[in-house]
Tab-separated table of C-alpha atoms in Angstrom:
chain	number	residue	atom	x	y	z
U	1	UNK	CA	-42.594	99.605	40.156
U	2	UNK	CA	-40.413	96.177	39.080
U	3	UNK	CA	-36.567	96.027	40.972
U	4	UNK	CA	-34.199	94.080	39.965
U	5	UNK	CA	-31.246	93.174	41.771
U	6	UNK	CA	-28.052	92.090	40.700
U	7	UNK	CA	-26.114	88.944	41.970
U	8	UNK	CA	-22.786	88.700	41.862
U	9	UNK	CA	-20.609	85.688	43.190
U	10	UNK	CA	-19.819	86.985	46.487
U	11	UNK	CA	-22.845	89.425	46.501
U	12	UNK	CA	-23.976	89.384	50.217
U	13	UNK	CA	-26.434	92.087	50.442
U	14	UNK	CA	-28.708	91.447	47.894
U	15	UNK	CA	-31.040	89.535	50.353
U	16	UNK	CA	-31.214	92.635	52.468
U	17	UNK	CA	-32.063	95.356	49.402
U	18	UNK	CA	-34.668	92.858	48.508
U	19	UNK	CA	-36.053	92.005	51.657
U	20	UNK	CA	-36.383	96.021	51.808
U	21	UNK	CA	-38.183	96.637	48.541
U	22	UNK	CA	-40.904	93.503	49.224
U	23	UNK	CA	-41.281	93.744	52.935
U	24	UNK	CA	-40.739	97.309	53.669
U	25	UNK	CA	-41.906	99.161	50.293
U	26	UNK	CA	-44.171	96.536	49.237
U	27	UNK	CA	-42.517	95.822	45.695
U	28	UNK	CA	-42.183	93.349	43.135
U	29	UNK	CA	-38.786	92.732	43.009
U	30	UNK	CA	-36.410	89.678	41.541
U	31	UNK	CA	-32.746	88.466	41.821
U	32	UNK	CA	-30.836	89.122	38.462
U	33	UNK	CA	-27.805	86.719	38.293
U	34	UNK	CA	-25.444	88.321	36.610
U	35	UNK	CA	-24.439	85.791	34.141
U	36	UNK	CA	-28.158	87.151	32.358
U	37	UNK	CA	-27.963	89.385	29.309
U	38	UNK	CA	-31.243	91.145	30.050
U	39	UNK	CA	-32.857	93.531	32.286
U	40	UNK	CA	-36.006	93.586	30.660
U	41	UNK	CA	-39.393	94.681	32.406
U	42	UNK	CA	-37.167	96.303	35.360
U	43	UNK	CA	-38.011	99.864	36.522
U	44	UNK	CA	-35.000	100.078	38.979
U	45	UNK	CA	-31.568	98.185	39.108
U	46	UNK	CA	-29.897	97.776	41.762
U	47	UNK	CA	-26.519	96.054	42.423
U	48	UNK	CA	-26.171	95.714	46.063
U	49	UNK	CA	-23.398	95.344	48.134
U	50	UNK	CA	-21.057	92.689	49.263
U	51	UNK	CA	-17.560	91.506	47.748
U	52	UNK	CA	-18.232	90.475	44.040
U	53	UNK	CA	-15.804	87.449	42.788
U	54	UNK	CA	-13.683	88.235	46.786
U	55	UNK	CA	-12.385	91.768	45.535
U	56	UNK	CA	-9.609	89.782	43.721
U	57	UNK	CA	-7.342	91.944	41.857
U	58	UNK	CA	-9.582	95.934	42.847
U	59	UNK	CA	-13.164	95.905	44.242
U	60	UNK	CA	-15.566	95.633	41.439
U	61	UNK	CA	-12.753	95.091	38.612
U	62	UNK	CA	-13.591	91.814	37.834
U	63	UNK	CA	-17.765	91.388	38.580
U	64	UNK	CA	-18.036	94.822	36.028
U	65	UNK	CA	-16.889	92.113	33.098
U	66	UNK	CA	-20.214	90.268	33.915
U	67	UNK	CA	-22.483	89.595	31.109
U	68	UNK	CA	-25.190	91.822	33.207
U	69	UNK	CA	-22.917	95.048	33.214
U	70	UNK	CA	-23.641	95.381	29.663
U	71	UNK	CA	-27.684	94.824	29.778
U	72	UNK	CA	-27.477	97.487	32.807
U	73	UNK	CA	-24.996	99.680	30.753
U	74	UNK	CA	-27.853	99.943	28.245
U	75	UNK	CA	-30.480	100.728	30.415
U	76	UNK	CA	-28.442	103.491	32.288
U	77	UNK	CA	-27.879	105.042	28.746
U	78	UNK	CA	-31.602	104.530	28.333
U	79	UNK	CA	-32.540	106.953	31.406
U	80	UNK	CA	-33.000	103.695	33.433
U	81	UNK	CA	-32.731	104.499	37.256
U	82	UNK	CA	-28.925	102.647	38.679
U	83	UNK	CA	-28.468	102.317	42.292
U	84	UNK	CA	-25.254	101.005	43.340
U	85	UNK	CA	-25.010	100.292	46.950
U	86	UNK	CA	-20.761	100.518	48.399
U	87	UNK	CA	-19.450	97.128	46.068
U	88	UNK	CA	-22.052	98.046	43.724
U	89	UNK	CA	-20.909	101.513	43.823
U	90	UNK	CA	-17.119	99.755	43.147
U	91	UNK	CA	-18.432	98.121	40.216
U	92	UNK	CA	-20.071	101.371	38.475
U	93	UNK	CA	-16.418	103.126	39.359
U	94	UNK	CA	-14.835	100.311	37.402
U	95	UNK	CA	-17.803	100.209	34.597
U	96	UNK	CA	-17.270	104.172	34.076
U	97	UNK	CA	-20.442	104.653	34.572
U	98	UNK	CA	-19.303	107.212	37.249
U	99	UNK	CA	-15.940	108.923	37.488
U	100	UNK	CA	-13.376	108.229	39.697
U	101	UNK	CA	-11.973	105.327	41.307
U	102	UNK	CA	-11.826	103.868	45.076
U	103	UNK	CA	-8.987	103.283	47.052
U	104	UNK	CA	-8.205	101.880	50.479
U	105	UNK	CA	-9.574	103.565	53.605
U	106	UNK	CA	-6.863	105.860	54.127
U	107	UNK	CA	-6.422	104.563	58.083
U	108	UNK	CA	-6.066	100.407	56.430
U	109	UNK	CA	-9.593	99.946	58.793
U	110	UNK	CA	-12.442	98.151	57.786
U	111	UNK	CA	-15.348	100.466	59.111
U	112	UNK	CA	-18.597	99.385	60.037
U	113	UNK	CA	-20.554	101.614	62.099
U	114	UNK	CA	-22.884	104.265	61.608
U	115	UNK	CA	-21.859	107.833	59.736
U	116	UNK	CA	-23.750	110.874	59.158
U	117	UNK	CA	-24.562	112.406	55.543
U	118	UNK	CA	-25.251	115.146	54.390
U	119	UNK	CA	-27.411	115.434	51.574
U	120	UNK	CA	-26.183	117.706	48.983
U	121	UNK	CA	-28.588	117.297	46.117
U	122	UNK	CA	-32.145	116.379	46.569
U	123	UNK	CA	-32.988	117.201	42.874
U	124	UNK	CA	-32.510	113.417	42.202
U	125	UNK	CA	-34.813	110.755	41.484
U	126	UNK	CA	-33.267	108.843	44.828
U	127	UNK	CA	-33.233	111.995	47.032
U	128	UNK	CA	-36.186	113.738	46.384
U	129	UNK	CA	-37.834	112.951	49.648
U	130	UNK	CA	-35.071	114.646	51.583
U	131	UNK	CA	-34.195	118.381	52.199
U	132	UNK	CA	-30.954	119.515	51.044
U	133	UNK	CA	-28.363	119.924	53.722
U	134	UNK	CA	-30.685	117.428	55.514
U	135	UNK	CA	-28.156	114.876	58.121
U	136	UNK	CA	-29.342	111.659	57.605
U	137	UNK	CA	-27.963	108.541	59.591
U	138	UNK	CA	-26.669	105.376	57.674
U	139	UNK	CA	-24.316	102.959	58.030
U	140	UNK	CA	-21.003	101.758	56.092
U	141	UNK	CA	-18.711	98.692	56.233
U	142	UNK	CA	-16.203	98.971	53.794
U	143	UNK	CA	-12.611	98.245	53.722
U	144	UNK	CA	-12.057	100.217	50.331
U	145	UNK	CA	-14.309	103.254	50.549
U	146	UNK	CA	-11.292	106.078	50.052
U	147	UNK	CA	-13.448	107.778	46.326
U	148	UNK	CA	-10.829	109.468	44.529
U	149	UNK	CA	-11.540	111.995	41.593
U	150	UNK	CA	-8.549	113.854	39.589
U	151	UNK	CA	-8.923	117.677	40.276
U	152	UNK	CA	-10.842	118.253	36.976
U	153	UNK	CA	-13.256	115.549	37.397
U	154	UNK	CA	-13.947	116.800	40.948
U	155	UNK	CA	-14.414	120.164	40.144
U	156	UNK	CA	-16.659	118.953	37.094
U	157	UNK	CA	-18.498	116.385	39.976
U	158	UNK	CA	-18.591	119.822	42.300
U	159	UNK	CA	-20.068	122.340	39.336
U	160	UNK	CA	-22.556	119.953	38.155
U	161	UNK	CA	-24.402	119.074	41.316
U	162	UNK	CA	-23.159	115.469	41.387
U	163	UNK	CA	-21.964	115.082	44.907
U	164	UNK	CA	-25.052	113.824	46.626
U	165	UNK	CA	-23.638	112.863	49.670
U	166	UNK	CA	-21.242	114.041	52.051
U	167	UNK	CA	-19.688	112.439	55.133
U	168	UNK	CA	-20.269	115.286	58.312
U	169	UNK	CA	-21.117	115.604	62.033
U	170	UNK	CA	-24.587	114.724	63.462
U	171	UNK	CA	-24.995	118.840	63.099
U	172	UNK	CA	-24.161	118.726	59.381
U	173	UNK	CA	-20.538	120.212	59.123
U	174	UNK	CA	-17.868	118.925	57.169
U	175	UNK	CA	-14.731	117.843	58.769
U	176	UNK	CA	-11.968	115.820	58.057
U	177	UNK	CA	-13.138	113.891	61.186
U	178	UNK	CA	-16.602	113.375	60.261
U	179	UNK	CA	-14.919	111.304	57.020
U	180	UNK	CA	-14.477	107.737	57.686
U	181	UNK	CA	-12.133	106.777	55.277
U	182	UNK	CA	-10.267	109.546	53.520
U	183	UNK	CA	-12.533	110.284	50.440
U	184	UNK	CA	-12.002	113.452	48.770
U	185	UNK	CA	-14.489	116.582	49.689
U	186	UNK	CA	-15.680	114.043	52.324
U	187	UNK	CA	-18.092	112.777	49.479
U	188	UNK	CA	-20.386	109.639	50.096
U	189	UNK	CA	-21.949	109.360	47.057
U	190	UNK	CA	-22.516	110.708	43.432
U	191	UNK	CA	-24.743	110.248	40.765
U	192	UNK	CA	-23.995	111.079	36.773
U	193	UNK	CA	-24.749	114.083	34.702
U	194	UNK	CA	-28.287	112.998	34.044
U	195	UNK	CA	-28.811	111.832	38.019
U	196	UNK	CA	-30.037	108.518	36.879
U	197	UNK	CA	-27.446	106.572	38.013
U	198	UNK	CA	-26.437	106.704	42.055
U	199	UNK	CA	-23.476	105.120	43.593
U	200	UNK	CA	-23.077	105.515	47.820
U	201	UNK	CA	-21.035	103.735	49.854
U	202	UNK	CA	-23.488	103.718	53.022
U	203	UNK	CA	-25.820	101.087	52.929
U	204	UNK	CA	-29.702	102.499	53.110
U	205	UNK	CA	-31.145	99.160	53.209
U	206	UNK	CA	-29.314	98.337	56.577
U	207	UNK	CA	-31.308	101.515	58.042
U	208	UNK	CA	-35.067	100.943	56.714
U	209	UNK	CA	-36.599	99.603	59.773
U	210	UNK	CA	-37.069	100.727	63.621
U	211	UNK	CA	-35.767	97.777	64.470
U	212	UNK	CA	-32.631	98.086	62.789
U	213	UNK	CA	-32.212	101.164	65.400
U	214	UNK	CA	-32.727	103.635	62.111
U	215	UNK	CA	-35.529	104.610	58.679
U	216	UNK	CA	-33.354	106.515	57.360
U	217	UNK	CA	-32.289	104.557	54.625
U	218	UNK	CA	-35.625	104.052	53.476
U	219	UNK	CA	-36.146	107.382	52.370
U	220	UNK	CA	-33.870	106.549	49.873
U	221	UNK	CA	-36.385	104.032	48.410
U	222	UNK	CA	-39.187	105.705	49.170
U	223	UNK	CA	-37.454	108.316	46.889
U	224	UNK	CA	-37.508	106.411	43.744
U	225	UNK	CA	-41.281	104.883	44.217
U	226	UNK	CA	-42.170	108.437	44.325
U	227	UNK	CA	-40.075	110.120	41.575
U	228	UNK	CA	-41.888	106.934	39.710
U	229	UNK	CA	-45.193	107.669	40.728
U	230	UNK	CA	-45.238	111.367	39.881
U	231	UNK	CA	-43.959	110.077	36.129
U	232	UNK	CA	-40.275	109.585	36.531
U	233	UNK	CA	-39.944	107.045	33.382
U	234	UNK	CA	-37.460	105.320	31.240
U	235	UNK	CA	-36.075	107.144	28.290
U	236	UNK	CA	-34.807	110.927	27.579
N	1	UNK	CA	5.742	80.494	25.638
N	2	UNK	CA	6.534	84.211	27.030
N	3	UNK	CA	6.376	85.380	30.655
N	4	UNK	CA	5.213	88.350	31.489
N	5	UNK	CA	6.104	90.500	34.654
N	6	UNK	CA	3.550	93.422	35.349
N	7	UNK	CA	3.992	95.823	37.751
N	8	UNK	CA	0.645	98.000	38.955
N	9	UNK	CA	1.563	100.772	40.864
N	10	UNK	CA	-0.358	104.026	41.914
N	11	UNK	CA	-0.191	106.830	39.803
N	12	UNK	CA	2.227	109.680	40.972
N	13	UNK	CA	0.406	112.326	42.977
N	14	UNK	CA	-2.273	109.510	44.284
N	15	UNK	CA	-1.362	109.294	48.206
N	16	UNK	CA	-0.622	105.382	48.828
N	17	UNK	CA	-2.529	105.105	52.563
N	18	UNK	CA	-0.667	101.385	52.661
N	19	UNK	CA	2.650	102.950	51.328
N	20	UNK	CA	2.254	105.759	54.007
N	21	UNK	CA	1.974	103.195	56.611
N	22	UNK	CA	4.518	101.210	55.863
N	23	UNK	CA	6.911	104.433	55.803
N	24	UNK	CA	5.711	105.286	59.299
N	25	UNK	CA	6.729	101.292	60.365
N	26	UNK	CA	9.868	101.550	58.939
N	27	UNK	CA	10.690	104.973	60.304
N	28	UNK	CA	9.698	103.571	64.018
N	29	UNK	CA	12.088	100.961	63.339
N	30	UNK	CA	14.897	103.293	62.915
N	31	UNK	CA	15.004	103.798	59.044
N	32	UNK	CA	14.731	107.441	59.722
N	33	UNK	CA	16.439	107.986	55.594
N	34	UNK	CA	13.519	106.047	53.960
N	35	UNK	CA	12.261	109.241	52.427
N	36	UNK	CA	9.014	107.502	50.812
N	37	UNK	CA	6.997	104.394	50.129
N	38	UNK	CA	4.933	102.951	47.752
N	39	UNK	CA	3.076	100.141	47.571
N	40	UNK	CA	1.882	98.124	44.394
N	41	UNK	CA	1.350	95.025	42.940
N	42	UNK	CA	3.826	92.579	40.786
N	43	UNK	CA	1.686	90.154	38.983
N	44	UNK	CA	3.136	86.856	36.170
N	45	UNK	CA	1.310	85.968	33.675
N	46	UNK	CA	2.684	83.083	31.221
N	47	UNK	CA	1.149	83.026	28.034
N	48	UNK	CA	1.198	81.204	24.363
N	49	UNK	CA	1.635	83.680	21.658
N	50	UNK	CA	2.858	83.874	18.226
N	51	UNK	CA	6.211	86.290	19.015
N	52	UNK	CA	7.254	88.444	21.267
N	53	UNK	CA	5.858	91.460	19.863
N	54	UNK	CA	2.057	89.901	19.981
N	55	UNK	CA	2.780	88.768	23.841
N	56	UNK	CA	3.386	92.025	24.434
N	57	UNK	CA	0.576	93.512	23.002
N	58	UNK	CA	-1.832	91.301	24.481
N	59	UNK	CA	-0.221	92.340	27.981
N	60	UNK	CA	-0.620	95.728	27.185
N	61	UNK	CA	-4.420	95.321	26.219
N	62	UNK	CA	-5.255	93.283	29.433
N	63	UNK	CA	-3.530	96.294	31.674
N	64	UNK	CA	-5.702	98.400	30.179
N	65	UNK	CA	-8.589	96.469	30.225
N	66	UNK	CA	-8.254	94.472	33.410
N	67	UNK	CA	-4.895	94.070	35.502
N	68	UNK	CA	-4.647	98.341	36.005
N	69	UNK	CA	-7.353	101.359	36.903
N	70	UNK	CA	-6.296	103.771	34.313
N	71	UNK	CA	-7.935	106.361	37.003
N	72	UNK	CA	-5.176	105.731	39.786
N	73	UNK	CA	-3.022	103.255	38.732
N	74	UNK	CA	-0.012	103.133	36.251
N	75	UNK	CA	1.812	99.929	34.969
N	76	UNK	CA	4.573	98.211	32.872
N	77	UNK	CA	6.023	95.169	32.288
N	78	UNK	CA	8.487	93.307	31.100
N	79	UNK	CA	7.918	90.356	28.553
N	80	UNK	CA	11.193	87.089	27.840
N	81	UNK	CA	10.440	84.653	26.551
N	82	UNK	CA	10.359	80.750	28.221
């Protein structure tokens, strides 16, 4: 299975997701700069984390005008497998190619520590490996990680199974003190309608090694290599 | 040339956590009749078009496009010309 993963100017994660996917799941993956116009022979795209052209103006606003966005716009559309890791979640927000919009933590802290999730759909091609209502440990650092829905699109996000994370206690429950930063329903992350495309503000690839003092966030990957190897494939 | 004067600000209904804050500040500080706060932002933009009319269009297109998050955010602006 070929990754790609997006760089951005600012991008400061991307060595760590691919690090991950060659060291840790044995992958062939490559850097996309994000000036390119193609995604071509990739199986997986991920745009990683890190602060994309400084957050001027809103995270993500700016990088989602990149002549990439519209090469990985067409291969979302195409059933091709998104994974947009906290700014790369920000830049799918501003893309549309999820709903809703981030805002600042609702406390004005940067956090960066470890949270808890809850997993709330395992039916997806980067969750299969997990059980739902599963806690898995992962960390965030994120000044702007407040998600915001409108009432319809969260009750559409709700009905249709897209919340696949949730911010809780190590035993699972979800409190308004479990959530780091104010997001509505305590979500984490969400995927689309057709669960191709994930966006999470936690960062899995921080947590894929013992020691990093956590594996959980390789189950994440390990996820997709297997949705891929049972026949997960491009197109609908 | 015209000018343009945009003003971002948070749609109504979206809690302002920065607005909030600063409400809190001010209250501590003795303001006890500030009553609510929200924060935004102002942003110029001076720009070469044809008339009025165009300027103004093209600041309306780059709020939508760019300058505002139609999912949170409302804006205006004001266009003279320079």
């Amino acid at each position: 299975m070929k990754f790609g993963v997006v760089v951005f100017p600012g991008s400061n994660c991307d060595a760590d997701v691919k690090y991950v996917l060659e060291e840790v799941m044995k992958q062939p993956t490559d850097y996309i700069w994000h000036q390119e116009t193609s995604v071509e022979g990739y199986d997986c795209i991920i745009l990683p984390g890190g602060f994309s052209y400084g957050d001027y103006l809103r995270t993500g606003a700016i990088a989602r005008f990149s002549p990439i966005m519209k090469a990985v716009e067409e291969f979302a559309d195409r059933g091709g497998l998104v994974l947009g890791i906290c700014n790369g979640f920000q830049i799918l927000l501003e893309a549309g190619l999820l709903p809703g919009a981030m805002k600042i933590n609702d406390d004005l802290q940067f956090h960066c520590h470890y949270t808890y999730l809850r997993v709330e759909n395992n039916r997806t091609p980067f969750t299969n490996l997990l059980q739902e209502k599963q806690v898995i440990r992962i960390p965030i650092a994120h000044g702007e990680g407040n998600f915001y829905a409108d009432e319809e699109t969260l009750r559409e996000l709700e009905e249709n199974g897209q919340v696949v994370f949730r911010y809780c206690t190590p035993e699972g429950e979800i409190t308004p003190e479990a959530n780091p930063n104010g997001s509505v329903n305590n979500i984490a992350g969400i995927c689309n309608k057709d669960r191709n495309i994930l966006g999470m503000m936690p960062h899995p690839e921080r947590c894929a090694e013992e020691i990093l003092g956590g594996t959980d966030g390789s189950l994440i990957f390990a996820s997709i290599l297997e949705w891929w190897e049972r026949g997960g494939k491009l197109g609908r | 040339m015209f000018y343009g004067k945009i003003y971002v600000t948070l749609k109504k209904g979206v809690l302002d956590p920065q607005g909030s804050t600063v409400q809190r500040s001010l209250h501590a500080l003795g303001y006890s009749n500030v009553a609510e706060v929200r924060i935004g932002k102002f942003m110029e933009v001076k720009l070469d078009s044809s008339s009025r009319e165009e300027a103004a269009r093209q600041l309306d297109e780059m709020c939508r496009r760019l300058l505002a998050n139609p999912v949170i955010e409302d804006y205006t602006f004001e266009v003279t010309e320079v």
